[in-house]
Structure formats: structure tokens, C-alpha cells
CSV table of C-alpha atoms and ligand atoms in Angstrom, one decimal:
chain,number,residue,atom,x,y,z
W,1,UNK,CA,0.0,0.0,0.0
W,2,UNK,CA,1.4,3.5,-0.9
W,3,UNK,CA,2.1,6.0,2.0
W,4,UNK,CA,-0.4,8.2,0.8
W,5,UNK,CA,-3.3,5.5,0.9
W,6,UNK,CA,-2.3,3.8,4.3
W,7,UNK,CA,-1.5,7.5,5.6
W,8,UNK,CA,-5.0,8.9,4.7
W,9,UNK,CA,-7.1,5.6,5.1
W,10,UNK,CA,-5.6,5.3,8.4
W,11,UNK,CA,-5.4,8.9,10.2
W,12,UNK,CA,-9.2,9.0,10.7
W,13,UNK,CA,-9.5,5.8,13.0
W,14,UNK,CA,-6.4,6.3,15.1
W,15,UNK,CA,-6.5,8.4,18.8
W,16,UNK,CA,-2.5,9.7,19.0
W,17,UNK,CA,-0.9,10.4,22.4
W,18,UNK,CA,-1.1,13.9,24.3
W,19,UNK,CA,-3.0,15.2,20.8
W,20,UNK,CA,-6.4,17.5,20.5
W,21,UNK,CA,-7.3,15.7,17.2
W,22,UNK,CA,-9.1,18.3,15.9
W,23,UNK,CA,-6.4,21.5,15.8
W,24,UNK,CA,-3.3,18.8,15.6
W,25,UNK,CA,-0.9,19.2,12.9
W,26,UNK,CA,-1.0,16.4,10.9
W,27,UNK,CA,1.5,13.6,12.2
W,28,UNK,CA,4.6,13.1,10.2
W,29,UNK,CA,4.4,9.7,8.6
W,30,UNK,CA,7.9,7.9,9.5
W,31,UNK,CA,8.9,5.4,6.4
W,32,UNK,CA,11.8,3.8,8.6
W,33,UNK,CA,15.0,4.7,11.0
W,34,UNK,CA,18.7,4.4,10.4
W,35,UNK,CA,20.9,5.2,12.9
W,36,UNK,CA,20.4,8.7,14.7
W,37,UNK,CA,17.9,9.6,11.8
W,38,UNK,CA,14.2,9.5,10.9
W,39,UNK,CA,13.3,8.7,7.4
W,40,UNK,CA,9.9,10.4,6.4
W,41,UNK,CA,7.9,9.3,4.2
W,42,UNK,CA,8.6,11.8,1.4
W,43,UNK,CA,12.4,10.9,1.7
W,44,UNK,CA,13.0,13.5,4.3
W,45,UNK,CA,15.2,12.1,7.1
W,46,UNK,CA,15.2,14.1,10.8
W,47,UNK,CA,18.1,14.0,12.9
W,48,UNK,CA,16.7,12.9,16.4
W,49,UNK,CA,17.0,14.7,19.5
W,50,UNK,CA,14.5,12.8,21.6
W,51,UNK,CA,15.3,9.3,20.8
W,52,UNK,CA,11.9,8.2,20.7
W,53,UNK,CA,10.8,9.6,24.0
W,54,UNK,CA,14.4,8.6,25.6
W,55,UNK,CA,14.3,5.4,24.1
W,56,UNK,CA,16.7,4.6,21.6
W,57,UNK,CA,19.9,4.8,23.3
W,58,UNK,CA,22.0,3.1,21.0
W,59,UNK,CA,20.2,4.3,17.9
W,60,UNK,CA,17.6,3.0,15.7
W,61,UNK,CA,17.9,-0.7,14.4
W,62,UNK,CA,21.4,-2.0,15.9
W,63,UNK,CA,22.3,-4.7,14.4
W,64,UNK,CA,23.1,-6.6,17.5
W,65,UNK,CA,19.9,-6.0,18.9
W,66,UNK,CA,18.1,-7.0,15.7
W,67,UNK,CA,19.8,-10.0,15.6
W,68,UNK,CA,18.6,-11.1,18.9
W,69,UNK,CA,15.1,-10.5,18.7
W,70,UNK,CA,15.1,-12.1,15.2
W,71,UNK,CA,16.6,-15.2,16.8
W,72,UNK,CA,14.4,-15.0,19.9
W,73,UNK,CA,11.1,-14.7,17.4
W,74,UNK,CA,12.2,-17.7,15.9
W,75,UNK,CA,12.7,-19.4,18.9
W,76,UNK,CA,9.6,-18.5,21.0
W,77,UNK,CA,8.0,-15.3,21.0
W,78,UNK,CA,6.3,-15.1,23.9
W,79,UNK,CA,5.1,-17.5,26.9
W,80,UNK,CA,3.3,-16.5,29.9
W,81,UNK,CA,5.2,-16.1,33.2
W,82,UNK,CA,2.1,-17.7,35.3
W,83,UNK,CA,4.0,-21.5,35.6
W,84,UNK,CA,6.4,-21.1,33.2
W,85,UNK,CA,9.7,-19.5,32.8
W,86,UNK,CA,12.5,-18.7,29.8
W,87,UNK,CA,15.8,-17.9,29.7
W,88,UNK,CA,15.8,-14.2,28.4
W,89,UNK,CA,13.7,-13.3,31.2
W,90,UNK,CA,15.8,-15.2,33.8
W,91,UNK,CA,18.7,-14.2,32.1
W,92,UNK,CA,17.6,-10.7,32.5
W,93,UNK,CA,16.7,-10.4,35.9
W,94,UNK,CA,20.2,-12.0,37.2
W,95,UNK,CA,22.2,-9.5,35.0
W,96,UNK,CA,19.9,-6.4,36.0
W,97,UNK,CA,20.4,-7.6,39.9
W,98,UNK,CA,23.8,-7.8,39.5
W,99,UNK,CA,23.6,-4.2,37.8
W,100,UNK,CA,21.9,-1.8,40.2
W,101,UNK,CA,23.5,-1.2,43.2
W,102,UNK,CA,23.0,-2.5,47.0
W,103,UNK,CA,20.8,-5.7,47.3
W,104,UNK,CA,18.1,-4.2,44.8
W,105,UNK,CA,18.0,-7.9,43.4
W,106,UNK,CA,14.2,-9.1,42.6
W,107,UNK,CA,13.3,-8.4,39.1
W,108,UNK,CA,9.1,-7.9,38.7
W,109,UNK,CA,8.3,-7.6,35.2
W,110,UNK,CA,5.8,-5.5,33.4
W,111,UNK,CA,5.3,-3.7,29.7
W,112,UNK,CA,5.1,-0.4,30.3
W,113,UNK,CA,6.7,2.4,32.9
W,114,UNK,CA,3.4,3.5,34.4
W,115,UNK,CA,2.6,0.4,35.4
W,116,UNK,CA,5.9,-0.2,36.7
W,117,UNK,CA,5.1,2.4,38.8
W,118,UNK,CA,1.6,0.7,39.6
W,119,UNK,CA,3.1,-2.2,41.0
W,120,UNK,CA,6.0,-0.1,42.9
W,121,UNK,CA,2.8,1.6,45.0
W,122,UNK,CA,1.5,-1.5,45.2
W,123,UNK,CA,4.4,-3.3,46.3
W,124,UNK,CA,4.8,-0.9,48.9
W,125,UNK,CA,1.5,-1.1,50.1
W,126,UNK,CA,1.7,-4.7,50.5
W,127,UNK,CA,4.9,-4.6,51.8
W,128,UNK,CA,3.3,-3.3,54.9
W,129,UNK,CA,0.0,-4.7,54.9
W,130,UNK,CA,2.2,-8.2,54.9
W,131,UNK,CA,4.4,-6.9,58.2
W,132,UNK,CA,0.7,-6.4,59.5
W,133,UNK,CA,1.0,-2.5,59.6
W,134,UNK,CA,-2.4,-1.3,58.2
W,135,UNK,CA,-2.1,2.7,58.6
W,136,UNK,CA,0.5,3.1,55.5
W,137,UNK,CA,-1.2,3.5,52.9
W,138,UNK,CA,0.3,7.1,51.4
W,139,UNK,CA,2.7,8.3,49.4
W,140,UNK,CA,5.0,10.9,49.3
W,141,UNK,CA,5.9,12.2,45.9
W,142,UNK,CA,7.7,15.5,44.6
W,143,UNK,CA,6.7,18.8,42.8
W,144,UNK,CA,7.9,18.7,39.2
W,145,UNK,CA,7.6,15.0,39.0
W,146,UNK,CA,6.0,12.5,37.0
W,147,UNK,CA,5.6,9.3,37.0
W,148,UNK,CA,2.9,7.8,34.4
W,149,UNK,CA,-0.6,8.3,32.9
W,150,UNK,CA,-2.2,5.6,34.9
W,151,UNK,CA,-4.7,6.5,37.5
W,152,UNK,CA,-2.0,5.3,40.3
W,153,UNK,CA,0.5,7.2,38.7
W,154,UNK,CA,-1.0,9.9,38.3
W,155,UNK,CA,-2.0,10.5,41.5
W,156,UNK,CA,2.1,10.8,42.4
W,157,UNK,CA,3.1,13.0,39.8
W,158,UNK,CA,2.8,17.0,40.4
W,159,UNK,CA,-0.9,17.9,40.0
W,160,UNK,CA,0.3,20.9,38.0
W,161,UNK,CA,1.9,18.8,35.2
W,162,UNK,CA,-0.8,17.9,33.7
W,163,UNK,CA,-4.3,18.0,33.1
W,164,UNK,CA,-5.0,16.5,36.6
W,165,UNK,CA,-7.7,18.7,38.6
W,166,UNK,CA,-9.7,17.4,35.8
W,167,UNK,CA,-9.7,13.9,37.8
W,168,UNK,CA,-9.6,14.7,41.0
W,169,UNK,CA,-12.3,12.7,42.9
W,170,UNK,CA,-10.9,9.6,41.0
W,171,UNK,CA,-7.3,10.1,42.0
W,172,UNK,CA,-6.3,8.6,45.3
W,173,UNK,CA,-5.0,11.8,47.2
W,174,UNK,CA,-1.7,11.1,48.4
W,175,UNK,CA,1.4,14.8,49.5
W,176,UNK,CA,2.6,15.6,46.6
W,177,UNK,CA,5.4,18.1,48.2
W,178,UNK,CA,8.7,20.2,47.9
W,179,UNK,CA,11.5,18.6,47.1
W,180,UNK,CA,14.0,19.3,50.6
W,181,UNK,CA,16.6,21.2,48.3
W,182,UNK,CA,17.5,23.7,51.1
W,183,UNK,CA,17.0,24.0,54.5
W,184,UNK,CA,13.6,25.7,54.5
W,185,UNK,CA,12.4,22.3,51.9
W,186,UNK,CA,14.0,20.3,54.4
W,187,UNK,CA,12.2,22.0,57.5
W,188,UNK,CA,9.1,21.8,55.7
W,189,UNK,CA,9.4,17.9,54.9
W,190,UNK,CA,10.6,17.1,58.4
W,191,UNK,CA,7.7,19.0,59.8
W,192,UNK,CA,4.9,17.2,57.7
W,193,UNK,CA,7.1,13.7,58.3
W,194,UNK,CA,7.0,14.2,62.3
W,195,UNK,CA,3.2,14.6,62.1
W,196,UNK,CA,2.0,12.1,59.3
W,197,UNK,CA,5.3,10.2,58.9
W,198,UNK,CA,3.3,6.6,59.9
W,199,UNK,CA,1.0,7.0,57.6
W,200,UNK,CA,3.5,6.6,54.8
W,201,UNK,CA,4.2,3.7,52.6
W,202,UNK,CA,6.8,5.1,50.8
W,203,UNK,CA,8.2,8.3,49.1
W,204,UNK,CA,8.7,8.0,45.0
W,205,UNK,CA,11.0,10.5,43.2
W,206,UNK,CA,12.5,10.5,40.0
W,207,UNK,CA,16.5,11.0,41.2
W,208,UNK,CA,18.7,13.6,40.0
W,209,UNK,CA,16.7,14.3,37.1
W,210,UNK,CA,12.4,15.0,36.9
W,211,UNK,CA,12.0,14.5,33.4
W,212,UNK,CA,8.7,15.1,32.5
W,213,UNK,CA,7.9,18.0,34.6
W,214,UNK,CA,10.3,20.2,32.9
W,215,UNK,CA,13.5,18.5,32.8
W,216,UNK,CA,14.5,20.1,36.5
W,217,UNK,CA,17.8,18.8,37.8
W,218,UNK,CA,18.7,18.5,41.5
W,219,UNK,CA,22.1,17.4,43.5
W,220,UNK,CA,23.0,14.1,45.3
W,221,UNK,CA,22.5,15.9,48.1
W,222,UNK,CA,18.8,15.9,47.7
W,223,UNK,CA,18.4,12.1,46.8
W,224,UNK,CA,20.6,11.8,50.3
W,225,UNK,CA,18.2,13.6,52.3
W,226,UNK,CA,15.7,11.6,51.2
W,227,UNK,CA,17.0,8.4,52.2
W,228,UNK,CA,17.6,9.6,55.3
W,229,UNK,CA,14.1,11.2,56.3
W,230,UNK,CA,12.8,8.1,54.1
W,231,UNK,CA,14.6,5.7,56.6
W,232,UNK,CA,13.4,8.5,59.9
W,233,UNK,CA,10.2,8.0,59.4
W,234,UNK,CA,10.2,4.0,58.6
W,235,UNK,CA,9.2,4.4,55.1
W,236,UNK,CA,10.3,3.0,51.8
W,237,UNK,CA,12.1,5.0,49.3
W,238,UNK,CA,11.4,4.1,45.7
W,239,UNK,CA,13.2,5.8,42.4
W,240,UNK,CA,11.6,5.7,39.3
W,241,UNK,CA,14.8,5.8,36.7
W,242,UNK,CA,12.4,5.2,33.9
W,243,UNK,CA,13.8,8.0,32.5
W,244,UNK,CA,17.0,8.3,34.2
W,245,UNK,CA,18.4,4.8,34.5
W,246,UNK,CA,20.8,3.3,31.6
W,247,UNK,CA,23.1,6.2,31.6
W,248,UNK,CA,21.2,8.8,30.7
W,249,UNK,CA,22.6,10.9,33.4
W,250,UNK,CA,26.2,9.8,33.4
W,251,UNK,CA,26.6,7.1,35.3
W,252,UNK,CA,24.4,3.7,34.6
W,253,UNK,CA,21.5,4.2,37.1
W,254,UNK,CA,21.4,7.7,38.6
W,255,UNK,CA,21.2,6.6,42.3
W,256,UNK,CA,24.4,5.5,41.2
W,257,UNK,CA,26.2,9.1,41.0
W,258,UNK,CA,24.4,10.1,44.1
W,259,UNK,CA,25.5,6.7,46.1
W,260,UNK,CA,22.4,6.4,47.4
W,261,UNK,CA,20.5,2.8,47.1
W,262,UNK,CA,16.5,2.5,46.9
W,263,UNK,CA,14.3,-0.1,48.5
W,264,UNK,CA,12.4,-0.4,44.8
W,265,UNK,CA,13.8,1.1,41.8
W,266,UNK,CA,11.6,1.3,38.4
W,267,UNK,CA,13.2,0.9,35.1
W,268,UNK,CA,11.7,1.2,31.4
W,269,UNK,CA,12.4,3.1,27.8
W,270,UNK,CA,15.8,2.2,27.2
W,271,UNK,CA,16.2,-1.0,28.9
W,272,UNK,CA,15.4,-2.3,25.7
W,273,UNK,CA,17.3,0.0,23.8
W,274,UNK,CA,14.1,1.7,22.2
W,275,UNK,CA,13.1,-1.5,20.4
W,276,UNK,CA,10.5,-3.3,22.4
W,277,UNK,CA,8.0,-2.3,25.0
W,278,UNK,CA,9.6,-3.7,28.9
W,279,UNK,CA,9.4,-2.6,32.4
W,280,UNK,CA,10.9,-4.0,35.6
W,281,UNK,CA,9.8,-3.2,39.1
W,282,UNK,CA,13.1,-4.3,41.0
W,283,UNK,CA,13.0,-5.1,44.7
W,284,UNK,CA,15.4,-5.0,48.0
W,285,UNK,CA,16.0,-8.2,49.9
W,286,UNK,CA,13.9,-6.5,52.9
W,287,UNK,CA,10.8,-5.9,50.6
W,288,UNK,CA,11.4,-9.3,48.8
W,289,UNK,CA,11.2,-10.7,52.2
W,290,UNK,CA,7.8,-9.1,53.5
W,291,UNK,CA,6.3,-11.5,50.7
W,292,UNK,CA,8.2,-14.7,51.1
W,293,UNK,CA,5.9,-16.7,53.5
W,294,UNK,CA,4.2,-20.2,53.3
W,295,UNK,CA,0.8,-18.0,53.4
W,296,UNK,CA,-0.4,-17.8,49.7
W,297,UNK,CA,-2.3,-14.5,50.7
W,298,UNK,CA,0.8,-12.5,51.1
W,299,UNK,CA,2.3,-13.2,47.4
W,300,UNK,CA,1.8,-10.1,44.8
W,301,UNK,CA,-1.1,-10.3,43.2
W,302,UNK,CA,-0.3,-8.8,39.6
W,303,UNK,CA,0.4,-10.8,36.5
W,304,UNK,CA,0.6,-8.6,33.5
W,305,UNK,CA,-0.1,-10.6,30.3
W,306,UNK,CA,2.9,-9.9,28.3
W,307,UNK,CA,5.4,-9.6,31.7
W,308,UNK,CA,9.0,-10.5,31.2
W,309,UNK,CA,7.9,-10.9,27.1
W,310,UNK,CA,10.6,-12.8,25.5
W,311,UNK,CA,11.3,-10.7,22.4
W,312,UNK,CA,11.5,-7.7,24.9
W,313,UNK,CA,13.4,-9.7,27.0
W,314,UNK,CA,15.8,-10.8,24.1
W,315,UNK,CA,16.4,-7.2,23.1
W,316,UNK,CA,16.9,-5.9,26.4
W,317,UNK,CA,19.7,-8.7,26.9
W,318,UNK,CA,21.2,-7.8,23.8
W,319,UNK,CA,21.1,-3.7,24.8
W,320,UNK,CA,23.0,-4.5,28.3
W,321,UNK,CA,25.4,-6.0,25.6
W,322,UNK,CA,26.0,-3.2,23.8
W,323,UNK,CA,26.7,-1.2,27.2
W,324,UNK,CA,29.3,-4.1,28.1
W,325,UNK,CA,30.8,-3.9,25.1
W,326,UNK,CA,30.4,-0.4,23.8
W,327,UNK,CA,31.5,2.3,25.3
W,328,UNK,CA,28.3,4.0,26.0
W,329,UNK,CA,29.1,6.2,29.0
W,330,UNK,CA,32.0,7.8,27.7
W,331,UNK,CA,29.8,8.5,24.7
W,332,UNK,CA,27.2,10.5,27.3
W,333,UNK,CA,30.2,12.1,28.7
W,334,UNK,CA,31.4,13.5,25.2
W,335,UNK,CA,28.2,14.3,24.2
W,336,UNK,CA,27.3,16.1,27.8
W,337,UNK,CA,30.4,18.3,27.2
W,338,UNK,CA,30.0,19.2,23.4
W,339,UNK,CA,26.0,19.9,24.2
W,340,UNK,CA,27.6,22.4,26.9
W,341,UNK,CA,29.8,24.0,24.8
W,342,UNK,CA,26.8,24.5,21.7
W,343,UNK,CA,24.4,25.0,24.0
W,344,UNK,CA,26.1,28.2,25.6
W,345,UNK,CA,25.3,30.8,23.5
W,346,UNK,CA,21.6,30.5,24.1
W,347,UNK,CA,22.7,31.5,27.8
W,348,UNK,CA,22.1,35.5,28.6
W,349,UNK,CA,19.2,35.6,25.6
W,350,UNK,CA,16.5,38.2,27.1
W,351,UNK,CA,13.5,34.9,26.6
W,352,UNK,CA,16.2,32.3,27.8
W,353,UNK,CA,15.7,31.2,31.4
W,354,UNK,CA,18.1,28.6,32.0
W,355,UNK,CA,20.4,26.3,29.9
W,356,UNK,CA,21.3,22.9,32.0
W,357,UNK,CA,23.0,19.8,31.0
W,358,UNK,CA,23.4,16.7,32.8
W,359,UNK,CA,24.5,13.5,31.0
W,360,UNK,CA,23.0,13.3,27.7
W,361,UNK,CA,20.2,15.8,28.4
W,362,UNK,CA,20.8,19.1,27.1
W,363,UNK,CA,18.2,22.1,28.3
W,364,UNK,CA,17.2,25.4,27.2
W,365,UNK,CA,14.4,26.7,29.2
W,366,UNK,CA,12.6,29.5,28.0
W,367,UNK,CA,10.6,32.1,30.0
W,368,UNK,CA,7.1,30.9,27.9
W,369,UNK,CA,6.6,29.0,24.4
W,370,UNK,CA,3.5,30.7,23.1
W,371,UNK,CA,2.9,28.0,20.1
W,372,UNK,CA,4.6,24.9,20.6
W,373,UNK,CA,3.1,23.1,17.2
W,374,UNK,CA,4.6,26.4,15.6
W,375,UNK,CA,8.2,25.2,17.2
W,376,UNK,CA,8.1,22.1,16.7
W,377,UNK,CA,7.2,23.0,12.8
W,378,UNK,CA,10.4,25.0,12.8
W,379,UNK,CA,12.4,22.1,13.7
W,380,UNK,CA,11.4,19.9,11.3
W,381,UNK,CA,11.8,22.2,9.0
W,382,UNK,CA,15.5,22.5,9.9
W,383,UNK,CA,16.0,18.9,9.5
W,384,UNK,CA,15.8,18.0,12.9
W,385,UNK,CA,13.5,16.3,15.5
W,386,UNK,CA,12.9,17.8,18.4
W,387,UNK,CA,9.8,18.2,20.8
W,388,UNK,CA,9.5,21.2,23.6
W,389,UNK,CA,6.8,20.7,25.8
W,390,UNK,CA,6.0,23.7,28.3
W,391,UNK,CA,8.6,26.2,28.0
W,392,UNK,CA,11.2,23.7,27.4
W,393,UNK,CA,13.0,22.7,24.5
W,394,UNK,CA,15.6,19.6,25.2
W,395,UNK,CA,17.8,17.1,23.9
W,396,UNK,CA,18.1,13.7,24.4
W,397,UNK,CA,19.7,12.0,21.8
W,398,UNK,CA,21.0,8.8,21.2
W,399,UNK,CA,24.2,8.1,22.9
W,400,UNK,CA,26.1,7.2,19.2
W,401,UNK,CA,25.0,10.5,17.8
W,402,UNK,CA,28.0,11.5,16.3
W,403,UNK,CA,29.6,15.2,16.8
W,404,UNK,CA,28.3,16.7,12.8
W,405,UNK,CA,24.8,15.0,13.7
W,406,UNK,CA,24.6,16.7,17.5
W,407,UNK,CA,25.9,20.1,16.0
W,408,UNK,CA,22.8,20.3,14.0
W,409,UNK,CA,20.5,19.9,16.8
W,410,UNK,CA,21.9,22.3,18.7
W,411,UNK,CA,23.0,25.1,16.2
W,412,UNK,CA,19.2,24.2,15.0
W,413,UNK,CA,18.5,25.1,18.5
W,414,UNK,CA,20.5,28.2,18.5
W,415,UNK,CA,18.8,29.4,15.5
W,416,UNK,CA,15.3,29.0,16.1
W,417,UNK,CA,15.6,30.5,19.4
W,418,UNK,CA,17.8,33.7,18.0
W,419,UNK,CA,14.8,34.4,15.4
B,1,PLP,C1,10.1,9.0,35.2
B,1,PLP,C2,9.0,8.3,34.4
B,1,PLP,N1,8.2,7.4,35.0
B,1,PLP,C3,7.2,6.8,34.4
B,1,PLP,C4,6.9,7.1,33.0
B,1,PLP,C5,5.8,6.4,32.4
B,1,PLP,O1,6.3,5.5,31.4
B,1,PLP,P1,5.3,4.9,30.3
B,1,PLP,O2,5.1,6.1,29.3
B,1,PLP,O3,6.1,3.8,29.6
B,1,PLP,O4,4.1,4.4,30.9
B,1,PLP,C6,7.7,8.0,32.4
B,1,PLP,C7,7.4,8.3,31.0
B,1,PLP,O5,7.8,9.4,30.5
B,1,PLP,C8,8.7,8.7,33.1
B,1,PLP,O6,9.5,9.6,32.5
């Protein structure tokens, strides 16, 4: 079928992410990938600066990773986890244990971040419920973070993200709070801790970097003082690196950099590399334990269909791979430096606010974006692919971009915001 036909056959039946249909621009029809690029339809190819929603870490169809999942589709696509088990999901879990850092060791798999997130809470929950503690039942989350679009995770991520007063009523109402970046943060969270601190099941933040919520950045410092009022108060401390973990920030997990280790940690997006839709909810000994009992009531009751898929799983062996054997974080490091250096004379602009980078995430924060669909148009037609939401616009390119290919993305940057 020619792109025009499936294009316009198509458009009219399907509901696209985070889109008014009606006023949209029309979505760009992608023909294929290649590398750092996407190839329109019309021949056009994009350089990308998002890497499919922080995805594609090692670029668009590697060959290593293709070769795996071909292999593995041969094999066996998929089985369920209820009674049986494979070896890429086995496999998986031992090298992701042996990966993050303390005794985080008990792999739960799922097939998406938000519902990663979903069984974190509930994890949580149930750790207690399990010790026979029935009072925590709340979480404490951060402003500027976000953690999914599912009704759970919503209800953790900051209430002015998104479109969330809509739901409230729906929305479990858990303290969605200041982050303790200074003393008068920390004061506050102490204060609210010494008066509901038992009622807590656990704190989630996204560490180092909330990516979502505007791409804000805070020190090890913070993560610190969380573990600390975390461990105060007797709750647990979970870190959603869905967007930060695989190097993204420099080091493999980000928790890493700030030496600080979790009780859950939740992964996602480029533990597969960008290639197949994975999540793992990854558990401490001491909350693995709350569940390990000869009473069948206190096992975790969640089963998602496709958990620990085994083309997922394949591709997600073959992307720890590539880290092993590439050398990816030296790659972040480069690019973290040169996004600096390209980056800088956007700094001082009368409707710049901020330029950051941390890792491979490069940041220019504007004081407003009146027209976003207007910007993003501009990029595109600059031969580049890159997606500001809020008054942001940032970079998150695949590690292998090469220097040429992240020059245009930020000179294109550098452009469009001196016009
Ligand atoms: C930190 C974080 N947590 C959770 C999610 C939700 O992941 P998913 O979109 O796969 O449900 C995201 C997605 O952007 C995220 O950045």
C-alpha cells in the first residue's frame, strides 16, 4: 500500500498520544530509522534529539539487537510467566540484579513504565499490609515529578503537570510536596514527616533528574536527604529511573552518581534500547522478604499478560550488551560536554531562562513557548527532531550521535531561538 493510501485511510480511525485531534498538525508519517535519523515518508530524514521519547539509546535498528530478537522470534515469542519461565527473562533479571547497586535484586516484570510504577505503590503497600502494619497507605511524591498516565500514577506525579484537577475525585489523594533542596524544603518535609510520617508507605521521586515535569535537575544531596528522612520516618524510598536509569545521566543508574540505594527502583524506555516495550519493578531483599511466606495471601497479586515478554526480553539482553561492550558512557560524557559548549550561546538571551545539562540531556528553558506546534514545525523544518513541551526545549539524543549530527541539533536550537 502506498504512503499516501495507508497515511489517509488510516489517520481518521487512530487516537495519538497527548493530541487534540481536531487543531493537531498532521503527524509526520515515519517510512523507517537508520541510525540517529528518521526517514519520512517523502524521503526527508530528521536528525533525532528525543530518541523516541528517551528510548533509543544506542540508535535505531542495531544490528546486534536485531539479531537477537530475530533469533528469539524464531525461537519462541512469547510464553506466559504464570507457571512457566525462559531464559531471556531469567537471564535478564540475574544481570539487571547484579547491575543496580545494594541488594536491589528481585526483578518484577511489566510492559510499560506506568505500570511499573503501579506495582512499585502496590508493592509498597503490600509490603506493609504483609508486616501487619495497616495505617501506610500514602505516598509521598515530589513537585515537578511524574511518573505515568495511569490512574495510580498519576495521583504521584505533580498535580500541575498535567491536566489532573480534571480527575480529582478519581485520584487517590496522596502529598505531593517540595522537594527538601534547602533548608527551609527540608524544614518543611521534616515538619509534615514528624506529624504524618506513619501513615507513609513510601516516598517516590525520579532522582537527580524529573524528566517530564520540565526537565528540572537537583544534586545528590537531595536524593541523600531523602534516604535519610525516608529511613526516619520507617518508610520506603522508591526511584523511578524510567527516565534516568541506563546512563542517561552519566553514570548507569542515577542513584548510582548520588551513592544512594533505593528499597524499589523502576526501570523502562531504554532497557530495551528503544526496540520493544519492557518494564521491571526491581525489589530489596527486605521488601522481597515481607512477601516470602508459606501464606499464599501474602504473594503479589499482579500478572501482566505480556510480563517479562521474551522478544522484549531478548532485546533488552542484547542492549545491556552493547553497554558491556560499547563504550556508552564515555559517549554520554562526550556528548554532555559538546551539548555544553553549543548550548552556551543561548545562555544571557533576554527569553532564555536557563540552559542545563546533565549526561545526555541538554536544556534550554525558556521564559514561555507561546505556540509549541509552531516550534516544533520549525524544527522539522530545519531537518531535525525535536519536541519542547512547556517552556522547554531539550535534547536527548542517542548516545552514538555522532559530533556533525549533534551540531545540527543544537545550532538548529541556537537558531530558532535567536529568530
Ligand atoms: C520517570 C517516568 N516514570 C514513568 C513514566 C511512564 O512510562 P510509560 O510512558 O512507559 O508508561 C515516564 C514516561 O515518560 C517517566 O519519564
Amino acid at each position: 500500500m502506498d504512503q499516501n493510501h495507508w497515511y489517509q485511510a488510516g489517520l481518521g480511525h487512530i487516537w495519538l498520544p497527548y493530541a487534540q485531534m481536531k487543531t493537531m498538525r498532521p503527524p509526520l508519517p515515519v517510512a523507517r530509522t537508520e541510525g540517529c535519523r528518521i526517514v519520512l515518508a517523502d524521503g526527508r530524514e530528521l536528525i533525532d534529539g528525543i530518541a523516541s521519547w528517551w528510548t533509543a539509546c544506542h540508535g535505531y535498528n542495531h544490528p546486534h539487537i536485531r539479531s537477537a530478537v530475530e533469533r528469539q522470534l524464531a525461537a519462541m515469542p512469547h510464553v506466559m510467566l504464570g507457571g512457566l519461565v525462559h531464559e531471556q527473562a531469567l537471564t535478564l533479571a540475574r544481570r539487571l540484579a547484579a547491575l543496580l547497586p545494594g541488594d536491589i535484586d528481585r526483578v518484577f516484570f511489566s510492559e510499560s513504565g506506568s505500570v511499573a510504577v503501579e506495582i512499585a505503590m502496590k508493592m509498597a503497600v503490600q509490603y506493609w499490609l504483609n508486616r501487619g502494619e495497616r495505617k501506610r497507605t500514602k505516598f509521598i511524591a515530589f513537585k515537578g515529578g511524574y511518573h505515568g498516565d495511569t490512574i495510580g500514577a498519576m495521583a504521584v506525579s505533580d498535580p500541575g503537570q498535567g491536566f489532573y484537577d480534571l480527575f480529582r475525585g478519581l485520584l487517590p489523594e496522596h502529598f505531593v510536596v517540595d522537594l527538601p533542596v534547602d533548608d527551609a524544603t527540608t524544614a518543611a518535609l521534616d515538619a509534615f514527616l514528624s506529624q504524618r510520617g506513619d501513615t507513609i508507605a513510601a516516598m517516590i521521586v525520579e532522582p537527580v533528574v524529573q524528566g517530564a515535569g520540565g526537565m528540572r535537575f537537583h544534586d545528590a544531596a537531595t536524593i541523600l536527604r531523602l534516604r535519610t528522612m525516608a529511613d526516619r520516618c520507617g518508610a520506603l524510598l522508591i526511584f523511578d529511573e524510567i527516565f534516568t536509569g541506563f546512563g542517561r545521566t552519566g553514570t548507569m543508574f542515577a542513584c548510582e552518581g548520588a551513592g544512594v540505594v533505593p528499597d524499589i527502583i523502576t526501570l523502562s524506555k531504554a532497557l530495551t534500547g528503544g526496540t520493544l516495550p519492557l518494564a521491571a519493578t526491581v525489589a530489596s531483599r527486605k521488601v522481597f522478604e515481607a512477601f516470602w511466606s508459606d501464606d499464599p495471601m501474602l504473594a503479589l497479586m499482579h500478572g501482566p499478560t505480556y510480563a517479562g515478554n521474551a522478544l522484549a526480553c531478548a532485546a533488552a539482553n542484547a542492549s545491556l550488551d552493547l553497554f558491556e561492550r560499547e563504550p556508552r558512557l564515555a559517549q554520554v560524557a562526550a556528548l554532555s560536554m559538546q551539548m555544553t559548549r553549543e548550548l552556551a550561546p543561548c545562555r544571557g538571551r533576554p527569553e532564555v531562562k536557563d540552559v542545563r545539562v546533565k549526561g545526555a540531556i541538554g536544556v534550554v528553558e525558556l521564559e514561555k513557548i507561546d505556540n509549541l506546534d509552531a516550534l516544533r514545525a520549525r524544527f522539522v523544518a530545519e531537518g531535525v527532531f525535536i519536541r519542547p513541551f512547556g517552556n522547554v526545549i531539550y535534547l536527548t539524543p542517542p548516545f552514538v550521535i555522532s559530533p556533525d549530527e549533534l551540531t545540527r541539533l543544537t545550532s538548529a536550537i541556537v537558531k530558532v531561538i535567536g529568530q
